[in-house]
Amino acid sequence: MNSSFLEVKNISKTFQPGRDVQVAALADITLSFNRGEFVVIHGPSGSGKTTLLNIMGGLDSPTSGDVILDGEKVTGVPEKQLSRLRRDHIGFVFQAYNLIPVLTARENIEYVMQLQGRGRLECTNRTQQVAEKLAIDKLLDKLPNQLSGGQQQRVAVARAVASSPKLILADEPTANLDSKSAAGLMDMMQALNEDEGITIIFSSHDPLVIGKAKHSVLLRDGMVASDEFFG
Amino acid sequence: MFFKIAVRNIRAYKKRSIITVILLACTTALLVFATAYMDGSHERMIRSSVEIYPGYVQITHRDFRDSPSLENLIFDAGQVTAALADLPGIAVLTPRYESFVLFAAGNKAVGGMLTGIDPAKEGRVSRLWESRKQGEYLEETDSALVYMGSELARRLKVGVNDEVAFVGTGADYSFSADTLRVKGIFRTGLFDFDNRAAFVAKSYLDRVMGAENYATHFIVLPARPEEAAELAAAIGERLGPEYEAASWRQTMAGLVQAMRVDTIFGYITLGIIFIVIFFVVMIYTMLAVSARLREIGILRAVGTEPGQVWRMLVMESVLLALVSVVAGGLIGGSLAYYFKLHPIVFSGFEEQFKQYGLAMTDMPTAFAPLVIVRDMALMFVLSVAATLYPIHKVNGYRPIEAMHHV
Ligand SMILES: Nc1ncnc2c1ncn2[C@@H]1O[C@H](COP(=O)(O)OP(=O)(O)O)[C@@H](O)[C@H]1O
Ligand SMILES: [Mg+2]
């Protein structure tokens, strides 16, 4: 019996964008990840990276197969329960930053913590701690549209980390950043992975970024082409 | 926190918020004002009709209203006056003796109603005295002098100081006739009334008709006209079962009914406007929240429960509705108050109004805070309700669908 931290079992996903059109985005994917890993999922555009991350994070449901996070099923769970699972255990970082536009950086970071019901002081302290690690402590009172892309993405990482999730899923977090910002962000994510022991799975097709991971999954046409460990 | 986001969103989507508030505030103001206008004009119509001649409370023999014959007169007017002398709430009490007669002048003969009145008291319960157009009003001691409606005088082709003969039936069914001199001519504006009514001093008519101390009815002006029904009940109790005291709601049942029908049509019209507004708000909200699907998707993705998103969006519509309804209520209420003090005058519509038996063209609005609050509450419920379906619909999306929806 496999009891690893995150299990992806025989996941398939078929989209039906039109009446008679079917797109098989993922075909029978089985993967397993350990706690505290720093994983990259890479592959050409359209290979199914986003779809896989969404399914692992409970944002999308597979056509068949199961995802089990730390013994808890992520698939086939009602929406309300899934919301709580995401709130308490999963942090997301999206390619398009996806901050809440009407909230300041600080409020964005504190939002999930407040949903979790944490106290005001705890939120403030945790935000300060995380913001310093991501070098955004001077930007906390700015609104998202007052920040550069790199800054917004660091706020998004801070939001994902601050709520102390078991797992962070980052879908091409550096795709919209220049190489310097991208390298900075990856270093910070790596540091968070090491300091806080949070499992981070990110997707990318940038070789420089892919090289930072210690566990690398290559997708091709919705199938696992390779699953390798380094270091 | 949801409250904070709701408020921020209202400010962030300024244009949508302002349009929504303006739309809802205008509708609220319209509702409040339309209600005030309907209630006010109905009140005014009824009051003015009542005050021209029928009176707020009418006392008759208990069978007179069903069968107005000479058997069912009040045969001891003095006793009624005495019995009611110390009843509180009565401002004026005056008897009338009405009789159908045939008027004749020259070669014209016209049927009409000759009524004996106490001129001084009558002047206080009806508009007869104020409606004088030519000549003089009556006096207590006038004998064989008539105060005549303008249309009746026109049909008889008589003016002030001309002679008019009448033929009628006395209280004892005897033939009674006399020649009258026109002392004055009145015009109330109520065509039917001006066309048929003529007045003489009651002391004179009683003599001619053999109706000493008789009356067809008494008219009561209550000290507080709004308590006419209560006063009628008190009078009925005091006088006993021989008599009937009816407030204008009974004597003018036809008009009251007409006003009620008018109110219902008014509400139907408003109802149609509301249905339109309801769907406008709904479609507008649908567009507005759809434009925000991505944002809602983000909220959901990071773990906000559907119920929490629902609460946040409903909070927004509640806030917008609250601001709109309060603003609209203030605007509508101020208008209602202003036009209560400065009635709308429909000059040029006198003729149309008269067709409906209305002898006035100024329409003060009603100003009833409770009614205004009721209308505001109604609008509040309506405007929030209109947003529920769009919110529900948006909440039905899965987070990933919502985020990709642009
Ligand atoms: N909502 C969708 N409807 C239809 N097809 C989709 C949808 N999302 C993704 N796909 C298809 O699924 C495949 C995998 O897409 P995706 O997971 O976005 O790949 P990647 O992130 O690796 O570029 C692609 O062929 C894409 O066109
Ligand atoms: Mg992708």
XYZ file of C-alpha atoms and ligand atoms in Angstrom:
665
model
C 0.000 0.000 0.000
C 1.439 3.325 -1.095
C 1.162 5.965 1.591
C 3.093 8.873 0.097
C 2.113 12.508 0.726
C 0.382 13.234 -2.560
C -0.924 10.515 -4.817
C -2.229 10.973 -8.332
C -3.904 7.758 -9.420
C -4.902 7.012 -12.993
C -6.032 10.547 -13.711
C -7.630 11.184 -17.102
C -9.227 14.371 -18.256
C -11.176 14.851 -21.430
C -12.478 18.282 -22.358
C -15.509 18.640 -24.518
C -15.305 22.127 -25.913
C -17.930 21.426 -28.602
C -20.700 18.920 -29.208
C -18.634 16.419 -31.117
C -15.181 17.641 -30.161
C -13.229 15.879 -27.468
C -9.775 16.836 -26.250
C -7.918 14.287 -24.156
C -5.785 16.606 -21.999
C -4.566 13.952 -19.582
C -4.446 10.199 -20.107
C -4.024 7.830 -17.187
C -1.537 9.826 -15.143
C -0.184 8.158 -12.036
C 2.324 10.022 -9.895
C 3.401 10.107 -6.325
C 5.101 12.891 -4.337
C 6.718 12.981 -0.914
C 6.307 15.595 1.764
C 8.696 18.524 1.420
C 9.553 17.957 -2.228
C 10.363 20.727 -4.721
C 8.878 19.381 -7.939
C 8.688 20.672 -11.481
C 6.168 19.503 -14.022
C 7.407 20.428 -17.435
C 6.596 19.760 -21.019
C 5.659 21.609 -24.146
C 2.711 23.923 -24.279
C -0.537 21.971 -24.398
C 0.974 18.909 -22.735
C -1.450 19.105 -19.804
C 0.570 20.844 -17.053
C -2.125 23.341 -16.077
C -4.837 20.727 -16.208
C -2.888 18.416 -13.935
C -2.113 21.133 -11.382
C -5.751 22.228 -11.334
C -6.913 18.703 -10.694
C -4.315 18.150 -7.972
C -5.482 21.340 -6.279
C -9.186 20.569 -6.480
C -9.882 23.430 -8.863
C -10.985 21.077 -11.590
C -12.311 17.542 -11.508
C -10.842 14.678 -13.510
C -12.871 12.560 -15.894
C -11.583 9.573 -13.998
C -9.008 8.800 -11.350
C -8.274 10.036 -7.843
C -6.050 12.534 -6.090
C -5.254 11.930 -2.449
C -3.512 14.603 -0.381
C -2.092 13.426 2.935
C -4.739 10.726 3.186
C -7.608 13.054 2.211
C -9.436 12.688 -1.080
C -9.352 15.782 -3.287
C -11.453 14.317 -6.063
C -15.189 13.682 -5.904
C -15.629 16.017 -2.943
C -18.499 18.533 -2.701
C -17.653 22.131 -3.557
C -17.983 23.511 -0.045
C -15.683 20.890 1.442
C -13.289 21.418 -1.433
C -13.221 25.157 -0.662
C -12.150 24.379 2.881
C -9.536 21.922 1.692
C -8.045 24.592 -0.557
C -8.268 27.212 2.157
C -6.533 25.122 4.816
C -4.122 22.921 2.905
C -3.351 24.180 -0.590
C -1.746 27.408 -1.745
C -2.012 28.484 -5.385
C 0.237 30.661 -7.487
C -1.034 31.390 -10.979
C 0.732 32.482 -14.097
C -1.429 35.636 -14.188
C -0.775 36.465 -10.468
C -4.514 36.602 -9.745
C -4.430 38.903 -6.747
C -7.730 40.328 -5.494
C -7.665 43.749 -7.190
C -9.484 45.742 -4.506
C -7.253 44.550 -1.678
C -3.771 45.833 -0.851
C -0.794 43.464 -0.888
C -1.096 43.044 2.865
C -4.826 42.357 2.688
C -4.303 39.869 -0.103
C -1.749 37.999 1.966
C -3.939 38.091 5.075
C -7.121 37.120 3.229
C -6.717 33.349 3.383
C -5.458 33.500 6.948
C -8.561 35.441 7.903
C -10.735 32.878 6.126
C -8.995 30.309 8.275
C -10.102 32.298 11.297
C -6.687 33.285 12.567
C -6.359 36.182 14.992
C -5.423 39.684 13.891
C -2.040 39.692 15.620
C -1.120 36.310 14.210
C -2.019 37.500 10.708
C 0.052 40.651 11.086
C 3.093 38.804 12.381
C 2.914 36.050 9.826
C 2.479 38.535 6.994
C 5.496 40.500 8.156
C 7.586 37.337 8.405
C 6.635 36.086 4.951
C 6.890 39.538 3.356
C 10.458 39.908 4.587
C 11.414 36.563 3.101
C 9.972 37.630 -0.261
C 11.376 41.170 0.020
C 7.977 42.819 -0.325
C 7.707 44.221 3.202
C 7.966 47.778 1.805
C 5.132 47.188 -0.664
C 2.475 45.863 1.675
C 0.149 48.859 1.491
C 0.066 49.065 -2.281
C -2.761 47.808 -4.454
C -1.937 45.111 -7.049
C -2.171 47.561 -9.935
C 0.548 49.688 -8.297
C 3.014 46.776 -8.393
C 5.202 45.345 -11.153
C 4.592 41.822 -12.404
C 7.497 40.426 -10.386
C 6.265 42.173 -7.259
C 2.706 40.951 -7.785
C 3.928 37.403 -8.207
C 5.922 37.628 -4.972
C 2.772 38.859 -3.212
C 0.913 35.902 -4.726
C 3.589 33.524 -3.404
C 3.369 35.238 -0.015
C -0.409 34.751 -0.027
C 0.025 31.067 -0.861
C 2.677 30.529 1.811
C 1.242 32.656 4.616
C -1.698 30.368 5.302
C 0.775 27.526 6.042
C -0.594 25.032 3.540
C 0.646 21.471 3.140
C 1.106 22.006 -0.557
C 1.770 24.884 -2.904
C 0.865 24.515 -6.564
C 2.387 27.096 -8.881
C 1.384 27.100 -12.539
C 4.162 28.667 -14.613
C 4.813 31.276 -11.930
C 7.707 32.808 -13.869
C 6.231 32.765 -17.359
C 5.260 36.434 -17.259
C 8.480 37.622 -15.586
C 11.835 38.775 -16.971
C 14.677 36.346 -16.336
C 16.104 38.291 -13.397
C 12.748 38.454 -11.583
C 12.144 34.836 -12.507
C 15.447 33.704 -10.995
C 14.753 35.788 -7.857
C 11.307 34.314 -7.437
C 12.580 30.762 -7.884
C 15.292 31.326 -5.264
C 12.710 32.607 -2.814
C 10.390 29.689 -3.473
C 13.248 27.292 -2.997
C 14.150 28.970 0.291
C 10.552 28.704 1.487
C 10.545 25.039 0.539
C 13.693 24.473 2.590
C 12.873 26.746 5.558
C 9.216 25.939 6.002
C 9.223 22.411 4.655
C 6.280 23.147 2.372
C 5.852 20.818 -0.569
C 5.966 22.894 -3.750
C 4.946 21.647 -7.170
C 5.356 24.066 -10.031
C 5.105 23.862 -13.771
C 7.375 25.527 -16.270
C 8.865 25.208 -19.685
C 11.856 27.414 -18.913
C 15.045 25.233 -18.685
C 16.644 27.577 -16.104
C 13.660 27.208 -13.829
C 13.280 23.487 -14.430
C 16.886 22.996 -13.367
C 16.114 24.168 -9.801
C 13.840 21.205 -9.059
C 14.935 17.979 -7.400
C 12.035 15.984 -8.787
C 11.060 16.470 -12.377
C 8.025 15.153 -14.203
C 7.908 15.495 -17.965
C 4.515 15.460 -19.631
C 3.947 14.914 -23.305
C 0.506 14.782 -24.911
C -1.135 14.296 -21.546
C 1.038 11.402 -20.581
C 4.034 11.040 -18.258
C 7.114 10.886 -20.482
C 9.560 10.760 -17.578
C 9.564 10.996 -13.784
C 13.063 11.662 -12.451
C 14.799 12.595 -9.179
C 18.014 14.624 -8.968
C 20.466 15.377 -6.207
C -13.668 41.236 5.860
C -16.391 40.374 3.352
C -17.960 43.691 4.246
C -14.680 45.441 3.490
C -14.385 43.739 0.113
C -18.030 44.541 -0.645
C -17.494 48.221 0.107
C -14.248 48.293 -1.896
C -15.987 46.686 -4.854
C -18.788 49.219 -4.735
C -16.146 51.929 -4.935
C -14.028 50.118 -7.515
C -16.976 49.634 -9.875
C -18.024 53.234 -9.466
C -19.946 53.531 -12.694
C -22.046 50.474 -12.109
C -22.709 51.515 -8.513
C -23.749 55.020 -9.504
C -26.025 53.814 -12.291
C -27.613 51.253 -9.982
C -28.117 53.792 -7.226
C -29.585 56.375 -9.619
C -31.928 53.831 -11.169
C -33.129 52.479 -7.849
C -33.304 55.865 -6.155
C -35.397 57.284 -9.002
C -37.744 54.318 -8.864
C -38.079 54.643 -5.109
C -38.739 58.367 -5.428
C -41.298 57.634 -8.129
C -43.053 55.050 -5.987
C -43.082 57.255 -2.908
C -44.301 60.255 -4.853
C -46.878 58.338 -6.905
C -48.321 56.835 -3.737
C -48.385 60.238 -2.056
C -50.056 61.726 -5.109
C -52.674 58.986 -5.400
C -53.524 59.015 -1.713
C -53.487 62.796 -1.577
C -55.618 63.363 -4.643
C -58.149 60.745 -3.581
C -58.376 62.266 -0.163
C -58.778 65.675 -1.758
C -61.419 64.497 -4.232
C -63.446 62.799 -1.566
C -63.131 65.674 0.857
C -64.032 68.285 -1.682
C -67.010 66.287 -2.891
C -68.095 65.665 0.665
C -67.672 69.268 1.622
C -69.553 70.753 -1.317
C -72.858 69.370 -0.148
C -73.171 65.745 1.091
C -71.401 66.379 4.415
C -69.235 64.139 6.585
C -72.061 62.630 8.642
C -75.709 62.369 7.675
C -78.520 61.604 10.107
C -81.761 60.208 8.688
C -84.782 58.213 9.709
C -83.524 54.629 9.884
C -85.350 53.644 6.665
C -84.815 56.833 4.718
C -81.669 55.796 2.877
C -83.314 52.610 1.581
C -86.653 54.198 0.885
C -86.637 57.990 0.796
C -90.347 58.608 1.070
C -92.462 61.040 3.058
C -93.164 58.259 5.583
C -89.504 58.082 6.493
C -88.803 61.675 7.424
C -87.435 62.903 10.705
C -90.645 64.152 12.273
C -89.148 65.823 15.332
C -86.093 67.762 14.279
C -86.057 69.636 17.597
C -85.632 66.389 19.489
C -82.597 65.382 17.405
C -81.016 68.775 18.006
C -81.689 68.528 21.721
C -80.450 64.938 22.011
C -77.152 65.793 20.371
C -76.632 69.149 22.071
C -74.034 67.856 24.526
C -72.414 65.157 22.349
C -68.730 65.975 22.021
C -67.101 66.047 18.611
C -69.840 67.898 16.766
C -68.812 71.256 15.324
C -72.054 72.046 13.494
C -75.406 70.271 13.282
C -77.971 71.472 10.776
C -81.271 70.128 9.397
C -82.345 70.086 5.759
C -85.673 69.483 4.146
C -85.278 68.280 0.573
C -88.181 68.105 -1.836
C -88.441 67.308 -5.534
C -90.341 70.038 -7.336
C -91.029 71.380 -10.788
C -89.639 74.864 -11.366
C -91.219 77.132 -13.936
C -90.282 80.539 -15.357
C -91.744 82.034 -18.509
C -92.399 79.107 -20.810
C -89.627 76.929 -19.271
C -90.326 74.146 -16.792
C -87.495 72.179 -15.204
C -87.470 69.473 -12.550
C -85.162 70.035 -9.597
C -84.607 69.805 -5.889
C -85.780 72.535 -3.558
C -84.149 72.345 -0.162
C -84.902 74.219 2.998
C -81.770 75.067 4.993
C -80.682 76.959 8.046
C -78.613 79.498 6.085
C -76.129 80.373 8.827
C -75.313 76.792 9.824
C -75.469 75.506 6.259
C -72.792 78.032 5.391
C -70.465 76.179 7.732
C -71.158 72.575 6.684
C -71.194 72.979 2.901
C -69.759 75.180 0.177
C -73.049 76.845 -0.699
C -72.199 80.210 0.770
C -68.703 80.273 -0.760
C -70.054 79.295 -4.159
C -72.150 82.437 -4.573
C -71.682 83.942 -8.059
C -74.391 86.587 -8.222
C -76.819 88.306 -5.847
C -76.926 87.379 -2.173
C -76.866 84.275 0.004
C -79.936 83.406 2.095
C -80.900 84.611 5.547
C -82.898 82.860 8.247
C -85.906 85.144 7.857
C -86.044 85.128 4.053
C -89.470 84.291 2.748
C -90.026 83.152 -0.847
C -86.432 84.007 -1.775
C -84.414 81.337 -3.586
C -80.688 80.721 -3.923
C -80.277 78.796 -7.146
C -77.690 76.730 -8.990
C -76.185 78.487 -12.017
C -77.108 75.780 -14.553
C -80.675 75.583 -13.259
C -80.997 79.374 -13.541
C -79.587 79.225 -17.060
C -82.078 76.581 -18.122
C -84.929 78.588 -16.624
C -83.459 81.724 -18.190
C -83.709 83.642 -14.922
C -81.320 86.026 -13.174
C -81.180 87.733 -9.803
C -84.539 89.335 -8.842
C -86.466 87.342 -11.493
C -89.423 85.243 -10.452
C -89.600 81.442 -10.473
C -92.654 79.373 -9.630
C -92.481 75.875 -8.137
C -94.964 73.056 -7.738
C -94.367 70.153 -5.364
C -95.806 67.771 -2.817
C -96.236 68.834 0.801
C -95.320 66.587 3.739
C -98.968 65.598 3.995
C -99.107 64.777 0.264
C -100.978 67.985 -0.383
C -100.312 70.103 -3.420
C -97.922 72.926 -2.616
C -96.834 75.767 -4.829
C -95.494 79.280 -4.568
C -93.644 81.932 -6.485
C -90.066 82.623 -5.496
C -87.765 85.525 -6.253
C -84.134 84.733 -7.124
C -81.959 86.209 -4.377
C -78.676 84.718 -5.467
C -77.047 82.266 -7.864
C -74.280 79.824 -6.917
C -71.877 77.682 -8.862
C -70.065 74.879 -7.036
C -68.594 73.457 -10.206
C -70.390 70.154 -9.712
C -72.453 70.227 -12.851
C -75.178 67.899 -11.719
C -75.660 69.793 -8.502
C -75.644 73.259 -10.087
C -78.119 71.925 -12.640
C -80.759 70.798 -10.168
C -80.398 72.392 -6.750
C -82.117 75.455 -5.326
C -82.288 76.561 -1.694
C -84.684 78.498 0.476
C -84.789 79.246 4.207
C -86.034 76.153 6.028
C -88.513 78.111 8.135
C -90.186 79.279 4.924
C -90.255 75.857 3.238
C -91.579 74.161 6.388
C -94.534 76.521 6.264
C -95.215 76.042 2.568
C -94.822 72.265 2.670
C -96.624 71.748 5.937
C -93.371 70.305 7.348
C -92.962 72.277 10.560
C -90.128 70.727 12.633
C -89.578 68.017 9.966
C -86.303 67.248 8.220
C -85.236 64.805 5.548
C -81.842 64.641 7.166
C -79.333 66.412 9.353
C -75.786 67.162 8.339
C -73.018 67.069 10.911
C -69.655 68.732 10.573
C -67.327 66.831 12.911
C -64.815 68.765 14.955
C -62.262 66.334 13.458
C -63.366 65.295 9.962
C -60.938 62.343 9.952
C -62.971 60.851 12.812
C -66.285 61.055 10.940
C -66.928 57.313 11.217
C -66.417 57.285 14.982
C -68.655 60.320 15.373
C -71.372 58.717 13.240
C -71.263 55.676 15.500
C -71.529 57.834 18.628
C -74.478 59.742 17.168
C -76.206 56.509 16.184
C -75.802 55.242 19.716
C -77.131 58.448 21.226
C -80.193 58.668 18.962
C -81.210 55.034 19.205
C -82.614 52.663 16.573
C -85.163 55.121 15.164
C -82.359 56.948 13.406
C -79.406 56.161 11.260
C -76.143 58.121 11.295
C -73.873 57.407 8.326
C -70.415 58.751 7.614
C -69.379 59.821 4.134
C -67.794 56.420 3.590
C -71.321 55.011 3.478
C -73.194 57.894 1.910
C -70.525 58.319 -0.750
C -69.846 54.600 -1.175
C -69.790 54.988 -4.950
C -67.032 57.574 -4.870
C -65.085 55.668 -2.250
C -65.314 52.595 -4.456
C -64.221 54.574 -7.511
C -61.170 55.829 -5.644
C -60.341 52.306 -4.579
C -60.527 51.118 -8.172
C -58.352 54.056 -9.189
C -55.825 53.101 -6.528
C -55.777 49.521 -7.763
C -55.128 50.677 -11.316
C -52.444 52.967 -9.986
C -50.763 50.057 -8.279
C -51.073 47.904 -11.375
C -49.303 50.611 -13.381
C -46.617 50.891 -10.737
C -46.422 47.114 -10.648
C -45.658 47.002 -14.359
C -42.982 49.653 -13.919
C -41.528 47.573 -11.105
C -41.453 44.420 -13.128
C -39.510 46.309 -15.790
C -37.147 47.778 -13.196
C -36.786 44.367 -11.596
C -35.565 42.869 -14.846
C -33.416 45.871 -15.698
C -31.691 45.549 -12.337
C -31.432 41.812 -12.778
C -29.912 42.005 -16.247
C -27.646 44.815 -15.191
C -26.467 42.835 -12.178
C -26.010 39.814 -14.394
C -23.698 41.802 -16.677
C -21.910 43.372 -13.746
C -21.196 40.151 -11.889
C -20.325 38.314 -15.085
C -17.680 40.955 -15.734
C -16.298 40.042 -12.342
C -16.309 36.293 -12.766
C -12.546 36.094 -12.856
C -12.268 37.887 -9.540
C -14.920 35.637 -8.069
C -12.988 32.663 -9.414
C -9.858 33.877 -7.602
C -11.767 34.242 -4.349
C -13.062 30.721 -4.764
C -9.686 29.297 -5.801
C -7.963 30.457 -2.623
C -10.618 28.808 -0.495
C -13.593 31.135 -0.133
C -16.724 29.012 0.221
C -19.579 29.529 -2.250
C -21.764 30.684 0.643
C -19.186 33.282 1.603
C -18.984 34.643 -1.944
C -22.783 34.730 -1.927
C -22.780 36.671 1.317
C -20.264 39.140 -0.034
C -22.195 39.817 -3.241
C -25.528 40.071 -1.432
C -23.900 42.493 0.989
C -22.982 44.644 -1.985
C -26.520 44.708 -3.309
C -27.908 45.324 0.165
C -25.605 48.312 0.591
C -26.445 49.698 -2.839
C -30.164 49.117 -2.276
C -29.999 50.733 1.134
C -28.290 53.859 -0.164
C -30.681 54.036 -3.135
C -33.812 53.490 -1.122
C -32.850 56.033 1.513
C -31.911 58.590 -1.145
C -35.065 57.859 -3.148
C -37.206 57.936 -0.038
C -35.779 61.318 0.921
C -36.320 62.704 -2.576
C -39.826 61.250 -2.917
C -40.710 62.211 0.638
C -39.495 65.783 0.141
C -41.508 66.064 -3.059
C -44.568 64.676 -1.303
C -44.095 67.157 1.516
C -43.519 70.075 -0.810
C -46.572 69.342 -2.946
C -48.665 68.853 0.154
C -47.885 72.440 1.108
C -47.945 73.695 -2.491
C -50.566 71.576 -4.247
C -50.161 70.803 -7.920
C -52.703 72.877 -9.837
C -54.155 71.426 -13.007
C -55.205 74.658 -14.618
C -56.981 74.104 -17.905
C -58.380 70.762 -16.817
C -61.373 72.153 -14.953
C -63.822 70.750 -17.485
C -62.442 67.209 -17.379
C -62.434 67.276 -13.625
C -66.055 68.364 -13.495
C -67.088 65.388 -15.561
C -65.969 63.322 -12.628
C -67.894 65.541 -10.220
C -64.757 67.294 -9.056
C -64.957 70.973 -8.484
C -61.292 71.652 -7.863
C -58.053 71.377 -9.750
C -55.452 71.606 -7.009
C -54.138 68.277 -5.794
C -52.128 68.283 -2.603
C -50.079 65.118 -2.074
C -50.359 63.074 1.082
C -47.363 63.003 3.391
C -47.561 59.855 5.476
C -44.154 58.777 6.865
C -45.368 55.235 7.506
C -46.513 54.828 3.913
C -43.189 56.215 2.704
C -41.287 53.759 4.878
C -43.517 50.960 3.579
C -42.732 51.946 -0.014
C -39.033 52.151 0.786
C -39.097 48.710 2.367
C -40.893 47.360 -0.696
C -38.279 48.843 -3.031
C -35.472 47.529 -0.847
C -36.794 43.995 -0.989
C -37.388 44.307 -4.722
C -33.910 45.618 -5.513
C -32.122 43.028 -3.432
C -34.336 40.264 -4.780
C -33.512 41.291 -8.347
C -29.830 40.566 -7.725
C -30.284 37.157 -6.148
C -30.647 35.172 -9.345
C -27.536 36.646 -11.012
C -25.562 36.066 -7.825
C -26.820 32.534 -7.570
C -25.933 31.948 -11.201
C -22.396 33.276 -10.823
C -21.903 31.178 -7.749
C -22.771 28.071 -9.701
C -19.509 28.256 -11.668
C -16.579 26.141 -10.631
C -13.590 28.306 -9.716
C -11.611 27.294 -12.785
C -14.498 28.071 -15.121
C -14.991 31.380 -13.416
C -11.321 32.329 -13.699
C -11.164 31.487 -17.380
C -14.352 33.322 -18.163
C -13.488 36.707 -19.579
N -11.217 24.381 -20.776
C -10.701 23.669 -21.797
N -11.513 23.278 -22.806
C -11.030 22.573 -23.838
N -9.780 22.198 -23.946
C -8.899 22.538 -22.991
C -9.330 23.302 -21.860
N -8.274 23.501 -21.050
C -7.225 22.886 -21.657
N -7.605 22.304 -22.812
C -6.767 21.533 -23.709
O -6.129 20.543 -22.947
C -4.801 20.377 -23.369
C -3.872 20.631 -22.199
O -3.927 21.989 -21.835
P -3.107 22.601 -20.620
O -3.315 21.755 -19.438
O -3.478 24.026 -20.511
O -1.603 22.448 -21.108
P -0.331 23.286 -20.647
O -0.633 23.964 -19.396
O 0.720 22.246 -20.550
O -0.035 24.228 -21.767
C -4.592 21.344 -24.515
O -4.767 20.648 -25.727
C -5.666 22.358 -24.330
O -6.070 22.871 -25.561
Mg -0.583 26.005 -18.891
